[in-house]
Amino acid sequence: IIPVNNFSFHTTTPSRFSIRSNSLNKMAASKDYRLLCLENPLLDIQAFGDEALLEKYGLKANDAILAEEKHHGLFEDLLQNYDAKLIAGGAAQNTARGAQYLLPSNSVVYLGGVGDDKYAAILHDAVKQAGLRVEYRVDPKINTGRCGVVITGHNRSMCTELGAANHYDLEHLKKPEVWSLVENAEVYYVGGYHLTVCPPAIMELAKQAASGNKPFILSLSAPFICQFFKEPLDASAPYWDYVIGNEGEAAAYAESHGLNITDVKEIAKALANLPKENTQRKRVAIITQGTEPTIVAVQGEDEVKEFPVHSIDPAKINDTNGAGDAFAGGFAAGVVEGKSLEESIHMGQWLAKLSIQELGPSYPFPKQAY
Ligand code: 26A
């Protein structure tokens, strides 16, 4: 037996072929799965709703929350009375599908926890169609997470029951076959929603990024993350190379951190200039504002830039659920490909424009070329 790079093969196998195929595999491995994403895989139960429905469950028109006792029944209500559609969701999983949309095959891998049920099967179908590799932690005893999405006009109210997604753990991340993907990745994307689930896994990825001078991207995800998960959020902050949020999340961050500022540009600047672990990269803070320009602040730079969004005929908008995730996906694809900051923002806005023309956090198939 001749050991070759930790693999062994018998000399009876044609050695030239074996060595060649082995080195080819290695080449592919170093090029594949350059982007690794982590968060909560969810199935969206999405419907066009009305005021009465929001009121019945005490939901705000535009929000993202964790389900409580009083939200019990929302999912059934949506399915039975509002013609709800089942759509693959989970914010960072939408982002991962989005990044894969723009990148060569086998570029993105996504981690999170699911159950062993019909909902997980729907997620598997969706990611397969998107060409996204997933490494799920499967919990046979707990349901796949669900997110009730109520669309009213251009608003979306999301109410999540995390289920199996809440059981993602460090043990899964450290499994040799998963950890080797972590080590192989060149860019990391973590959805801030995962701060409610497994901060230690987030910190492992953050430290892996910093020690290898690889970009670590974090999405603020929702106002409640800034408000109620401040401690793990702040622990991860020194590792953010890119932090992405929308205007509502920026405001919640400023308020919960006593910044005493309301101007989005100033908040972006404050985020960009927080203390940073890896000093080889300047932090970039990106705040999207719906149809208003995207705000970008770079650590140490005085000028805060604005990038207008790509214009779209309002009649073509289907729903804006997942627009932010799509933006992040296009942007992350730009980072993976080493594009300039301007180009990466452009890629994000391009993908967001495609996504809002679809139902839910989806992208058009057949694929449109960038
Ligand atoms: C922990 N929470 C609340 C969540 C989410 C979430 N993804 C992960 N964790 N709450 C809503 N989402 C997802 O956000 C997408 C739209 O941006 C929904 O599943 C939806 O696809």
mmCIF file of C-alpha atoms and ligand atoms in Angstrom:
data_model
loop_
_atom_site.group_PDB
_atom_site.id
_atom_site.type_symbol
_atom_site.label_atom_id
_atom_site.label_comp_id
_atom_site.label_asym_id
_atom_site.label_seq_id
_atom_site.Cartn_x
_atom_site.Cartn_y
_atom_site.Cartn_z
ATOM 1 C CA ILE A 1 0.000 0.000 0.000
ATOM 2 C CA ILE A 2 1.343 3.416 -0.965
ATOM 3 C CA PRO A 3 -0.057 6.318 1.023
ATOM 4 C CA VAL A 4 -0.733 9.405 -1.079
ATOM 5 C CA ASN A 5 -1.946 12.501 0.725
ATOM 6 C CA ASN A 6 -3.699 10.547 3.439
ATOM 7 C CA PHE A 7 -5.397 8.269 0.925
ATOM 8 C CA SER A 8 -4.132 4.749 0.396
ATOM 9 C CA PHE A 9 -4.427 2.477 -2.570
ATOM 10 C CA HIS A 10 -3.145 -0.937 -3.527
ATOM 11 C CA THR A 11 -0.338 -1.214 -6.009
ATOM 12 C CA THR A 12 -2.588 -3.567 -7.969
ATOM 13 C CA THR A 13 -4.634 -0.519 -9.074
ATOM 14 C CA PRO A 14 -3.044 1.107 -12.130
ATOM 15 C CA SER A 15 -0.867 3.545 -10.230
ATOM 16 C CA ARG A 16 -0.635 6.226 -12.888
ATOM 17 C CA PHE A 17 -4.403 6.468 -13.079
ATOM 18 C CA SER A 18 -4.758 6.493 -9.306
ATOM 19 C CA ILE A 19 -2.225 9.228 -8.766
ATOM 20 C CA ARG A 20 -3.736 11.289 -11.531
ATOM 21 C CA SER A 21 -7.315 10.964 -10.366
ATOM 22 C CA ASN A 22 -6.228 11.667 -6.838
ATOM 23 C CA SER A 23 -4.473 14.885 -7.733
ATOM 24 C CA LEU A 24 -7.417 15.902 -9.905
ATOM 25 C CA ASN A 25 -9.716 15.372 -6.964
ATOM 26 C CA LYS A 26 -7.463 17.505 -4.841
ATOM 27 C CA MET A 27 -7.465 20.248 -7.429
ATOM 28 C CA ALA A 28 -11.230 20.190 -7.580
ATOM 29 C CA ALA A 29 -11.467 20.158 -3.784
ATOM 30 C CA SER A 30 -9.425 23.319 -3.416
ATOM 31 C CA LYS A 31 -11.536 25.111 -6.003
ATOM 32 C CA ASP A 32 -14.957 23.807 -4.959
ATOM 33 C CA TYR A 33 -17.121 25.113 -2.114
ATOM 34 C CA ARG A 34 -15.259 28.365 -1.691
ATOM 35 C CA LEU A 35 -18.244 29.876 0.127
ATOM 36 C CA LEU A 36 -19.536 28.274 3.318
ATOM 37 C CA CYS A 37 -22.793 29.496 4.869
ATOM 38 C CA LEU A 38 -24.403 28.712 8.217
ATOM 39 C CA GLU A 39 -27.849 29.366 9.624
ATOM 40 C CA ASN A 40 -31.364 27.988 10.036
ATOM 41 C CA PRO A 41 -32.966 25.992 7.202
ATOM 42 C CA LEU A 42 -36.689 26.739 7.230
ATOM 43 C CA LEU A 43 -39.683 25.991 5.110
ATOM 44 C CA ASP A 44 -41.639 29.148 4.387
ATOM 45 C CA ILE A 45 -45.406 28.924 4.561
ATOM 46 C CA GLN A 46 -46.138 32.077 2.652
ATOM 47 C CA ALA A 47 -49.418 33.732 1.789
ATOM 48 C CA PHE A 48 -50.882 37.074 0.839
ATOM 49 C CA GLY A 49 -52.691 38.138 4.001
ATOM 50 C CA ASP A 50 -54.639 41.064 5.393
ATOM 51 C CA GLU A 51 -54.926 43.322 8.432
ATOM 52 C CA ALA A 52 -57.307 40.949 10.152
ATOM 53 C CA LEU A 53 -54.806 38.095 9.983
ATOM 54 C CA LEU A 54 -51.984 40.255 11.346
ATOM 55 C CA GLU A 55 -54.224 41.413 14.159
ATOM 56 C CA LYS A 56 -55.440 37.926 15.026
ATOM 57 C CA TYR A 57 -51.867 36.831 15.814
ATOM 58 C CA GLY A 58 -50.560 40.180 17.062
ATOM 59 C CA LEU A 59 -48.110 40.534 14.162
ATOM 60 C CA LYS A 60 -46.565 43.740 12.845
ATOM 61 C CA ALA A 61 -46.855 44.242 9.080
ATOM 62 C CA ASN A 62 -43.084 44.232 8.628
ATOM 63 C CA ASP A 63 -41.196 42.130 11.143
ATOM 64 C CA ALA A 64 -39.353 38.900 11.851
ATOM 65 C CA ILE A 65 -39.945 37.178 15.178
ATOM 66 C CA LEU A 66 -39.737 33.835 16.923
ATOM 67 C CA ALA A 67 -43.114 32.163 17.394
ATOM 68 C CA GLU A 68 -44.695 32.164 20.845
ATOM 69 C CA GLU A 69 -47.676 30.341 22.272
ATOM 70 C CA LYS A 70 -50.134 32.862 20.781
ATOM 71 C CA HIS A 71 -48.862 32.169 17.244
ATOM 72 C CA HIS A 72 -49.864 28.553 17.470
ATOM 73 C CA GLY A 73 -52.317 27.944 14.658
ATOM 74 C CA LEU A 74 -50.846 30.533 12.275
ATOM 75 C CA PHE A 75 -49.322 27.918 9.982
ATOM 76 C CA GLU A 76 -52.561 25.934 9.695
ATOM 77 C CA ASP A 77 -54.516 29.147 9.223
ATOM 78 C CA LEU A 78 -52.231 30.222 6.387
ATOM 79 C CA LEU A 79 -52.479 26.827 4.703
ATOM 80 C CA GLN A 80 -56.218 26.371 5.085
ATOM 81 C CA ASN A 81 -57.586 29.877 4.687
ATOM 82 C CA TYR A 82 -55.025 31.876 2.756
ATOM 83 C CA ASP A 83 -53.872 29.484 0.029
ATOM 84 C CA ALA A 84 -50.328 29.500 1.426
ATOM 85 C CA LYS A 85 -47.467 28.192 -0.681
ATOM 86 C CA LEU A 86 -44.617 26.060 0.670
ATOM 87 C CA ILE A 87 -41.334 27.643 -0.381
ATOM 88 C CA ALA A 88 -37.748 26.864 0.624
ATOM 89 C CA GLY A 89 -36.593 29.563 3.023
ATOM 90 C CA GLY A 90 -34.231 30.257 5.891
ATOM 91 C CA ALA A 91 -32.535 33.591 5.276
ATOM 92 C CA ALA A 92 -28.936 32.433 4.799
ATOM 93 C CA GLN A 93 -30.069 29.388 2.846
ATOM 94 C CA ASN A 94 -31.743 31.823 0.438
ATOM 95 C CA THR A 95 -28.464 33.751 0.327
ATOM 96 C CA ALA A 96 -26.498 30.559 -0.310
ATOM 97 C CA ARG A 97 -28.810 29.598 -3.195
ATOM 98 C CA GLY A 98 -28.421 33.132 -4.504
ATOM 99 C CA ALA A 99 -24.629 33.082 -4.406
ATOM 100 C CA GLN A 100 -24.617 29.699 -6.138
ATOM 101 C CA TYR A 101 -26.866 31.223 -8.818
ATOM 102 C CA LEU A 102 -24.017 33.523 -9.822
ATOM 103 C CA LEU A 103 -21.021 31.275 -9.182
ATOM 104 C CA PRO A 104 -19.657 28.217 -11.037
ATOM 105 C CA SER A 105 -21.117 24.806 -10.089
ATOM 106 C CA ASN A 106 -20.143 23.439 -6.661
ATOM 107 C CA SER A 107 -19.167 26.809 -5.212
ATOM 108 C CA VAL A 108 -21.397 27.020 -2.147
ATOM 109 C CA VAL A 109 -22.070 24.756 0.827
ATOM 110 C CA TYR A 110 -24.635 25.456 3.520
ATOM 111 C CA LEU A 111 -24.906 24.106 7.074
ATOM 112 C CA GLY A 112 -27.924 23.971 9.380
ATOM 113 C CA GLY A 113 -30.327 21.623 11.178
ATOM 114 C CA VAL A 114 -33.444 19.924 9.795
ATOM 115 C CA GLY A 115 -35.782 17.083 10.721
ATOM 116 C CA ASP A 116 -36.499 13.942 8.733
ATOM 117 C CA ASP A 117 -39.873 14.875 7.283
ATOM 118 C CA LYS A 118 -41.739 16.068 4.207
ATOM 119 C CA TYR A 119 -40.612 19.642 4.810
ATOM 120 C CA ALA A 120 -36.959 18.621 4.774
ATOM 121 C CA ALA A 121 -37.680 16.772 1.517
ATOM 122 C CA ILE A 122 -38.977 20.023 -0.011
ATOM 123 C CA LEU A 123 -35.796 21.806 1.092
ATOM 124 C CA HIS A 124 -33.667 19.039 -0.404
ATOM 125 C CA ASP A 125 -35.470 19.400 -3.741
ATOM 126 C CA ALA A 126 -35.014 23.174 -3.768
ATOM 127 C CA VAL A 127 -31.319 23.146 -2.960
ATOM 128 C CA LYS A 128 -30.737 20.379 -5.484
ATOM 129 C CA GLN A 129 -32.354 22.469 -8.189
ATOM 130 C CA ALA A 130 -30.194 25.425 -7.134
ATOM 131 C CA GLY A 131 -27.022 23.313 -7.204
ATOM 132 C CA LEU A 132 -26.419 24.144 -3.541
ATOM 133 C CA ARG A 133 -24.634 21.544 -1.449
ATOM 134 C CA VAL A 134 -26.088 21.177 2.031
ATOM 135 C CA GLU A 135 -24.669 19.422 5.058
ATOM 136 C CA TYR A 136 -27.667 19.248 7.344
ATOM 137 C CA ARG A 137 -27.639 18.036 10.902
ATOM 138 C CA VAL A 138 -30.659 15.734 10.762
ATOM 139 C CA ASP A 139 -32.687 15.305 13.936
ATOM 140 C CA PRO A 140 -35.156 12.462 13.413
ATOM 141 C CA LYS A 141 -37.208 13.424 16.468
ATOM 142 C CA ILE A 142 -37.904 17.084 15.703
ATOM 143 C CA ASN A 143 -39.805 18.783 12.881
ATOM 144 C CA THR A 144 -38.048 20.866 10.268
ATOM 145 C CA GLY A 145 -38.358 24.567 11.120
ATOM 146 C CA ARG A 146 -41.172 26.617 9.604
ATOM 147 C CA CYS A 147 -41.630 30.281 8.963
ATOM 148 C CA GLY A 148 -45.097 31.738 8.499
ATOM 149 C CA VAL A 149 -44.821 34.634 6.057
ATOM 150 C CA VAL A 150 -47.732 37.047 5.751
ATOM 151 C CA ILE A 151 -47.441 39.399 2.780
ATOM 152 C CA THR A 152 -49.435 42.637 2.840
ATOM 153 C CA GLY A 153 -48.478 45.015 0.042
ATOM 154 C CA HIS A 154 -44.722 45.513 0.102
ATOM 155 C CA ASN A 155 -44.494 44.363 3.712
ATOM 156 C CA ARG A 156 -43.793 40.892 5.031
ATOM 157 C CA SER A 157 -44.331 39.621 8.530
ATOM 158 C CA MET A 158 -42.376 36.507 9.439
ATOM 159 C CA CYS A 159 -43.048 34.254 12.391
ATOM 160 C CA THR A 160 -40.626 31.382 12.883
ATOM 161 C CA GLU A 161 -40.808 28.120 14.742
ATOM 162 C CA LEU A 162 -37.202 26.925 14.548
ATOM 163 C CA GLY A 163 -37.817 23.230 15.261
ATOM 164 C CA ALA A 164 -34.811 21.117 14.292
ATOM 165 C CA ALA A 165 -32.905 24.221 13.146
ATOM 166 C CA ASN A 166 -32.643 25.130 16.822
ATOM 167 C CA HIS A 167 -30.607 22.003 17.490
ATOM 168 C CA TYR A 168 -27.651 22.716 15.257
ATOM 169 C CA ASP A 169 -24.522 22.117 17.316
ATOM 170 C CA LEU A 170 -20.755 22.301 17.445
ATOM 171 C CA GLU A 171 -20.572 18.538 17.273
ATOM 172 C CA HIS A 172 -21.954 18.626 13.723
ATOM 173 C CA LEU A 173 -19.604 21.423 12.683
ATOM 174 C CA LYS A 174 -16.640 19.473 14.034
ATOM 175 C CA LYS A 175 -17.480 16.220 12.226
ATOM 176 C CA PRO A 176 -14.403 15.551 10.064
ATOM 177 C CA GLU A 177 -16.366 15.634 6.786
ATOM 178 C CA VAL A 178 -17.952 18.976 7.727
ATOM 179 C CA TRP A 179 -14.882 20.541 9.286
ATOM 180 C CA SER A 180 -12.828 19.774 6.174
ATOM 181 C CA LEU A 181 -15.340 21.897 4.217
ATOM 182 C CA VAL A 182 -14.857 24.671 6.781
ATOM 183 C CA GLU A 183 -11.091 24.534 6.370
ATOM 184 C CA ASN A 184 -11.372 24.396 2.591
ATOM 185 C CA ALA A 185 -13.712 27.426 2.336
ATOM 186 C CA GLU A 186 -12.341 30.823 1.370
ATOM 187 C CA VAL A 187 -15.291 32.991 2.426
ATOM 188 C CA TYR A 188 -17.770 32.527 5.306
ATOM 189 C CA TYR A 189 -21.322 33.835 5.479
ATOM 190 C CA VAL A 190 -23.294 33.609 8.711
ATOM 191 C CA GLY A 191 -26.891 34.682 9.063
ATOM 192 C CA GLY A 192 -27.327 36.618 12.307
ATOM 193 C CA TYR A 193 -30.504 34.622 12.974
ATOM 194 C CA HIS A 194 -28.174 31.798 13.959
ATOM 195 C CA LEU A 195 -27.151 33.807 17.020
ATOM 196 C CA THR A 196 -30.346 32.481 18.591
ATOM 197 C CA VAL A 197 -29.181 28.916 17.944
ATOM 198 C CA CYS A 198 -25.458 28.178 18.246
ATOM 199 C CA PRO A 199 -23.097 31.115 18.869
ATOM 200 C CA PRO A 200 -20.146 28.735 19.481
ATOM 201 C CA ALA A 201 -20.414 27.465 15.891
ATOM 202 C CA ILE A 202 -20.449 31.067 14.652
ATOM 203 C CA MET A 203 -17.339 31.849 16.683
ATOM 204 C CA GLU A 204 -15.552 28.802 15.283
ATOM 205 C CA LEU A 205 -16.158 30.036 11.744
ATOM 206 C CA ALA A 206 -15.238 33.595 12.691
ATOM 207 C CA LYS A 207 -11.919 32.509 14.161
ATOM 208 C CA GLN A 208 -11.221 30.207 11.234
ATOM 209 C CA ALA A 209 -11.723 33.196 8.919
ATOM 210 C CA ALA A 210 -9.537 35.585 10.903
ATOM 211 C CA SER A 211 -6.682 33.145 11.371
ATOM 212 C CA GLY A 212 -6.547 32.473 7.627
ATOM 213 C CA ASN A 213 -7.190 36.104 6.611
ATOM 214 C CA LYS A 214 -10.380 34.973 4.850
ATOM 215 C CA PRO A 215 -13.478 37.234 4.668
ATOM 216 C CA PHE A 216 -16.214 36.660 7.252
ATOM 217 C CA ILE A 217 -19.609 38.118 6.365
ATOM 218 C CA LEU A 218 -22.381 38.550 8.915
ATOM 219 C CA SER A 219 -25.951 39.596 8.287
ATOM 220 C CA LEU A 220 -27.725 41.425 11.126
ATOM 221 C CA SER A 221 -30.901 39.567 10.034
ATOM 222 C CA ALA A 222 -33.574 41.301 12.140
ATOM 223 C CA PRO A 223 -34.049 44.055 14.709
ATOM 224 C CA PHE A 224 -34.703 41.508 17.467
ATOM 225 C CA ILE A 225 -31.215 40.035 16.982
ATOM 226 C CA CYS A 226 -29.655 43.444 17.721
ATOM 227 C CA GLN A 227 -31.949 43.955 20.691
ATOM 228 C CA PHE A 228 -32.162 40.588 22.380
ATOM 229 C CA PHE A 229 -29.045 38.729 21.215
ATOM 230 C CA LYS A 230 -26.686 41.593 21.814
ATOM 231 C CA GLU A 231 -24.132 39.610 23.783
ATOM 232 C CA PRO A 232 -23.340 36.916 21.189
ATOM 233 C CA LEU A 233 -23.702 39.520 18.424
ATOM 234 C CA ASP A 234 -21.082 41.727 20.053
ATOM 235 C CA ALA A 235 -18.788 38.768 20.672
ATOM 236 C CA SER A 236 -18.769 38.076 16.930
ATOM 237 C CA ALA A 237 -18.384 41.747 15.920
ATOM 238 C CA PRO A 238 -14.566 41.908 15.966
ATOM 239 C CA TYR A 239 -14.584 39.190 13.306
ATOM 240 C CA TRP A 240 -16.925 40.872 10.815
ATOM 241 C CA ASP A 241 -15.133 41.786 7.606
ATOM 242 C CA TYR A 242 -18.487 42.639 6.075
ATOM 243 C CA VAL A 243 -21.644 43.379 8.018
ATOM 244 C CA ILE A 244 -24.904 43.605 6.082
ATOM 245 C CA GLY A 245 -28.234 44.878 7.344
ATOM 246 C CA ASN A 246 -31.238 46.954 6.382
ATOM 247 C CA GLU A 247 -32.299 50.306 7.743
ATOM 248 C CA GLY A 248 -34.514 48.790 10.451
ATOM 249 C CA GLU A 249 -31.713 46.564 11.712
ATOM 250 C CA ALA A 250 -29.253 49.460 11.645
ATOM 251 C CA ALA A 251 -31.643 51.544 13.756
ATOM 252 C CA ALA A 252 -32.148 48.667 16.202
ATOM 253 C CA TYR A 253 -28.384 48.216 16.460
ATOM 254 C CA ALA A 254 -27.824 51.909 17.179
ATOM 255 C CA GLU A 255 -30.558 52.021 19.762
ATOM 256 C CA SER A 256 -29.612 48.843 21.586
ATOM 257 C CA HIS A 257 -25.981 49.937 21.693
ATOM 258 C CA GLY A 258 -26.752 53.424 22.961
ATOM 259 C CA LEU A 259 -25.125 55.094 19.958
ATOM 260 C CA ASN A 260 -27.485 58.054 20.040
ATOM 261 C CA ILE A 261 -27.539 58.329 16.270
ATOM 262 C CA THR A 262 -30.370 57.806 13.824
ATOM 263 C CA ASP A 263 -28.735 58.756 10.528
ATOM 264 C CA VAL A 264 -28.162 55.542 8.562
ATOM 265 C CA LYS A 265 -24.833 56.754 7.192
ATOM 266 C CA GLU A 266 -23.568 57.487 10.678
ATOM 267 C CA ILE A 267 -24.690 54.083 11.919
ATOM 268 C CA ALA A 268 -22.900 52.423 8.977
ATOM 269 C CA LYS A 269 -19.777 54.336 9.889
ATOM 270 C CA ALA A 270 -20.028 53.268 13.521
ATOM 271 C CA LEU A 271 -20.391 49.615 12.478
ATOM 272 C CA ALA A 272 -17.432 49.842 10.097
ATOM 273 C CA ASN A 273 -15.216 51.302 12.807
ATOM 274 C CA LEU A 274 -15.893 48.854 15.640
ATOM 275 C CA PRO A 275 -12.721 47.166 16.928
ATOM 276 C CA LYS A 276 -11.497 44.478 14.562
ATOM 277 C CA GLU A 277 -9.585 41.248 15.072
ATOM 278 C CA ASN A 278 -8.055 40.759 11.615
ATOM 279 C CA THR A 279 -6.395 44.068 10.882
ATOM 280 C CA GLN A 280 -5.337 42.935 7.413
ATOM 281 C CA ARG A 281 -8.833 43.737 6.117
ATOM 282 C CA LYS A 282 -10.792 46.928 6.587
ATOM 283 C CA ARG A 283 -14.350 46.292 7.704
ATOM 284 C CA VAL A 284 -17.146 47.226 5.331
ATOM 285 C CA ALA A 285 -20.669 47.981 6.605
ATOM 286 C CA ILE A 286 -23.507 47.755 4.089
ATOM 287 C CA ILE A 287 -27.024 48.988 4.818
ATOM 288 C CA THR A 288 -29.796 48.344 2.310
ATOM 289 C CA GLN A 289 -32.898 50.525 2.370
ATOM 290 C CA GLY A 290 -35.502 48.919 0.099
ATOM 291 C CA THR A 291 -35.816 51.050 -3.015
ATOM 292 C CA GLU A 292 -33.618 53.780 -1.514
ATOM 293 C CA PRO A 293 -29.855 53.700 -2.182
ATOM 294 C CA THR A 294 -27.600 51.162 -0.470
ATOM 295 C CA ILE A 295 -25.243 52.775 2.051
ATOM 296 C CA VAL A 296 -21.627 51.611 2.281
ATOM 297 C CA ALA A 297 -19.071 52.636 4.912
ATOM 298 C CA VAL A 298 -15.470 51.442 4.970
ATOM 299 C CA GLN A 299 -13.394 51.338 8.149
ATOM 300 C CA GLY A 300 -11.164 54.374 8.486
ATOM 301 C CA GLU A 301 -12.735 56.200 5.554
ATOM 302 C CA ASP A 302 -14.589 59.457 6.005
ATOM 303 C CA GLU A 303 -16.823 59.271 2.991
ATOM 304 C CA VAL A 304 -19.888 57.025 3.171
ATOM 305 C CA LYS A 305 -21.013 55.982 -0.311
ATOM 306 C CA GLU A 306 -24.494 55.519 -1.768
ATOM 307 C CA PHE A 307 -25.381 53.052 -4.503
ATOM 308 C CA PRO A 308 -28.827 53.479 -6.105
ATOM 309 C CA VAL A 309 -30.751 50.211 -6.505
ATOM 310 C CA HIS A 310 -31.466 48.834 -9.974
ATOM 311 C CA SER A 311 -34.713 50.316 -11.183
ATOM 312 C CA ILE A 312 -37.697 48.063 -11.805
ATOM 313 C CA ASP A 313 -41.216 48.563 -13.077
ATOM 314 C CA PRO A 314 -43.334 48.279 -9.880
ATOM 315 C CA ALA A 315 -45.843 46.165 -11.798
ATOM 316 C CA LYS A 316 -43.169 43.483 -12.115
ATOM 317 C CA ILE A 317 -42.689 43.107 -8.356
ATOM 318 C CA ASN A 318 -44.220 39.883 -7.094
ATOM 319 C CA ASP A 319 -43.184 40.151 -3.446
ATOM 320 C CA THR A 320 -40.119 41.521 -1.700
ATOM 321 C CA ASN A 321 -39.724 38.668 0.770
ATOM 322 C CA GLY A 322 -36.102 37.548 0.495
ATOM 323 C CA ALA A 323 -34.869 40.663 -1.332
ATOM 324 C CA GLY A 324 -32.254 41.282 1.357
ATOM 325 C CA ASP A 325 -31.141 37.656 1.276
ATOM 326 C CA ALA A 326 -30.767 37.848 -2.503
ATOM 327 C CA PHE A 327 -28.750 41.046 -2.213
ATOM 328 C CA ALA A 328 -26.441 39.320 0.259
ATOM 329 C CA GLY A 329 -26.122 36.317 -2.074
ATOM 330 C CA GLY A 330 -25.093 38.398 -5.058
ATOM 331 C CA PHE A 331 -22.747 40.413 -2.900
ATOM 332 C CA ALA A 332 -21.131 37.310 -1.370
ATOM 333 C CA ALA A 333 -20.633 35.880 -4.862
ATOM 334 C CA GLY A 334 -18.722 39.053 -5.728
ATOM 335 C CA VAL A 335 -16.541 38.686 -2.637
ATOM 336 C CA VAL A 336 -15.824 35.047 -3.517
ATOM 337 C CA GLU A 337 -14.780 36.052 -7.012
ATOM 338 C CA GLY A 338 -12.560 38.843 -5.707
ATOM 339 C CA LYS A 339 -14.615 41.554 -7.425
ATOM 340 C CA SER A 340 -14.342 45.180 -6.353
ATOM 341 C CA LEU A 341 -16.664 46.468 -3.644
ATOM 342 C CA GLU A 342 -18.649 48.451 -6.247
ATOM 343 C CA GLU A 343 -19.048 45.426 -8.509
ATOM 344 C CA SER A 344 -20.076 43.179 -5.605
ATOM 345 C CA ILE A 345 -22.780 45.679 -4.581
ATOM 346 C CA HIS A 346 -23.936 45.744 -8.185
ATOM 347 C CA MET A 347 -24.163 41.934 -8.213
ATOM 348 C CA GLY A 348 -26.226 42.045 -5.021
ATOM 349 C CA GLN A 349 -28.631 44.590 -6.427
ATOM 350 C CA TRP A 350 -28.905 42.663 -9.689
ATOM 351 C CA LEU A 351 -29.890 39.463 -7.870
ATOM 352 C CA ALA A 352 -32.315 41.292 -5.546
ATOM 353 C CA LYS A 353 -34.086 42.688 -8.593
ATOM 354 C CA LEU A 354 -34.497 39.174 -10.010
ATOM 355 C CA SER A 355 -35.707 37.757 -6.707
ATOM 356 C CA ILE A 356 -38.493 40.280 -6.088
ATOM 357 C CA GLN A 357 -40.061 39.251 -9.385
ATOM 358 C CA GLU A 358 -40.483 35.689 -8.051
ATOM 359 C CA LEU A 359 -42.799 34.375 -5.369
ATOM 360 C CA GLY A 360 -40.892 34.291 -2.080
ATOM 361 C CA PRO A 361 -37.135 34.095 -1.709
ATOM 362 C CA SER A 362 -36.600 32.483 -5.109
ATOM 363 C CA TYR A 363 -34.643 33.058 -8.311
ATOM 364 C CA PRO A 364 -35.777 32.644 -11.907
ATOM 365 C CA PHE A 365 -35.134 29.363 -13.701
ATOM 366 C CA PRO A 366 -33.839 28.878 -16.302
ATOM 367 C CA LYS A 367 -31.005 30.995 -15.007
ATOM 368 C CA GLN A 368 -30.521 34.529 -16.215
ATOM 369 C CA ALA A 369 -26.971 35.503 -17.061
ATOM 370 C CA TYR A 370 -25.379 38.301 -15.056
HETATM 371 C C1 26A B 1 -34.478 32.629 13.816
HETATM 372 N N1 26A B 1 -35.314 33.184 12.787
HETATM 373 C C2 26A B 1 -36.389 34.026 13.226
HETATM 374 C C3 26A B 1 -35.062 32.953 11.445
HETATM 375 C C4 26A B 1 -35.864 33.458 10.386
HETATM 376 C C5 26A B 1 -35.458 33.189 9.072
HETATM 377 N N2 26A B 1 -34.360 32.489 8.771
HETATM 378 C C6 26A B 1 -33.647 32.031 9.811
HETATM 379 N N3 26A B 1 -33.966 32.240 11.106
HETATM 380 N N4 26A B 1 -37.001 34.175 10.318
HETATM 381 C C7 26A B 1 -37.293 34.362 9.025
HETATM 382 N N5 26A B 1 -36.363 33.753 8.266
HETATM 383 C C8 26A B 1 -36.295 33.675 6.810
HETATM 384 O O1 26A B 1 -36.112 34.939 6.266
HETATM 385 C C9 26A B 1 -36.386 34.788 4.881
HETATM 386 C C10 26A B 1 -36.676 36.118 4.245
HETATM 387 O O2 26A B 1 -35.626 36.985 4.413
HETATM 388 C C11 26A B 1 -37.541 33.135 6.162
HETATM 389 O O3 26A B 1 -37.500 31.739 6.112
HETATM 390 C C12 26A B 1 -37.506 33.787 4.777
HETATM 391 O O4 26A B 1 -37.216 32.864 3.753
#
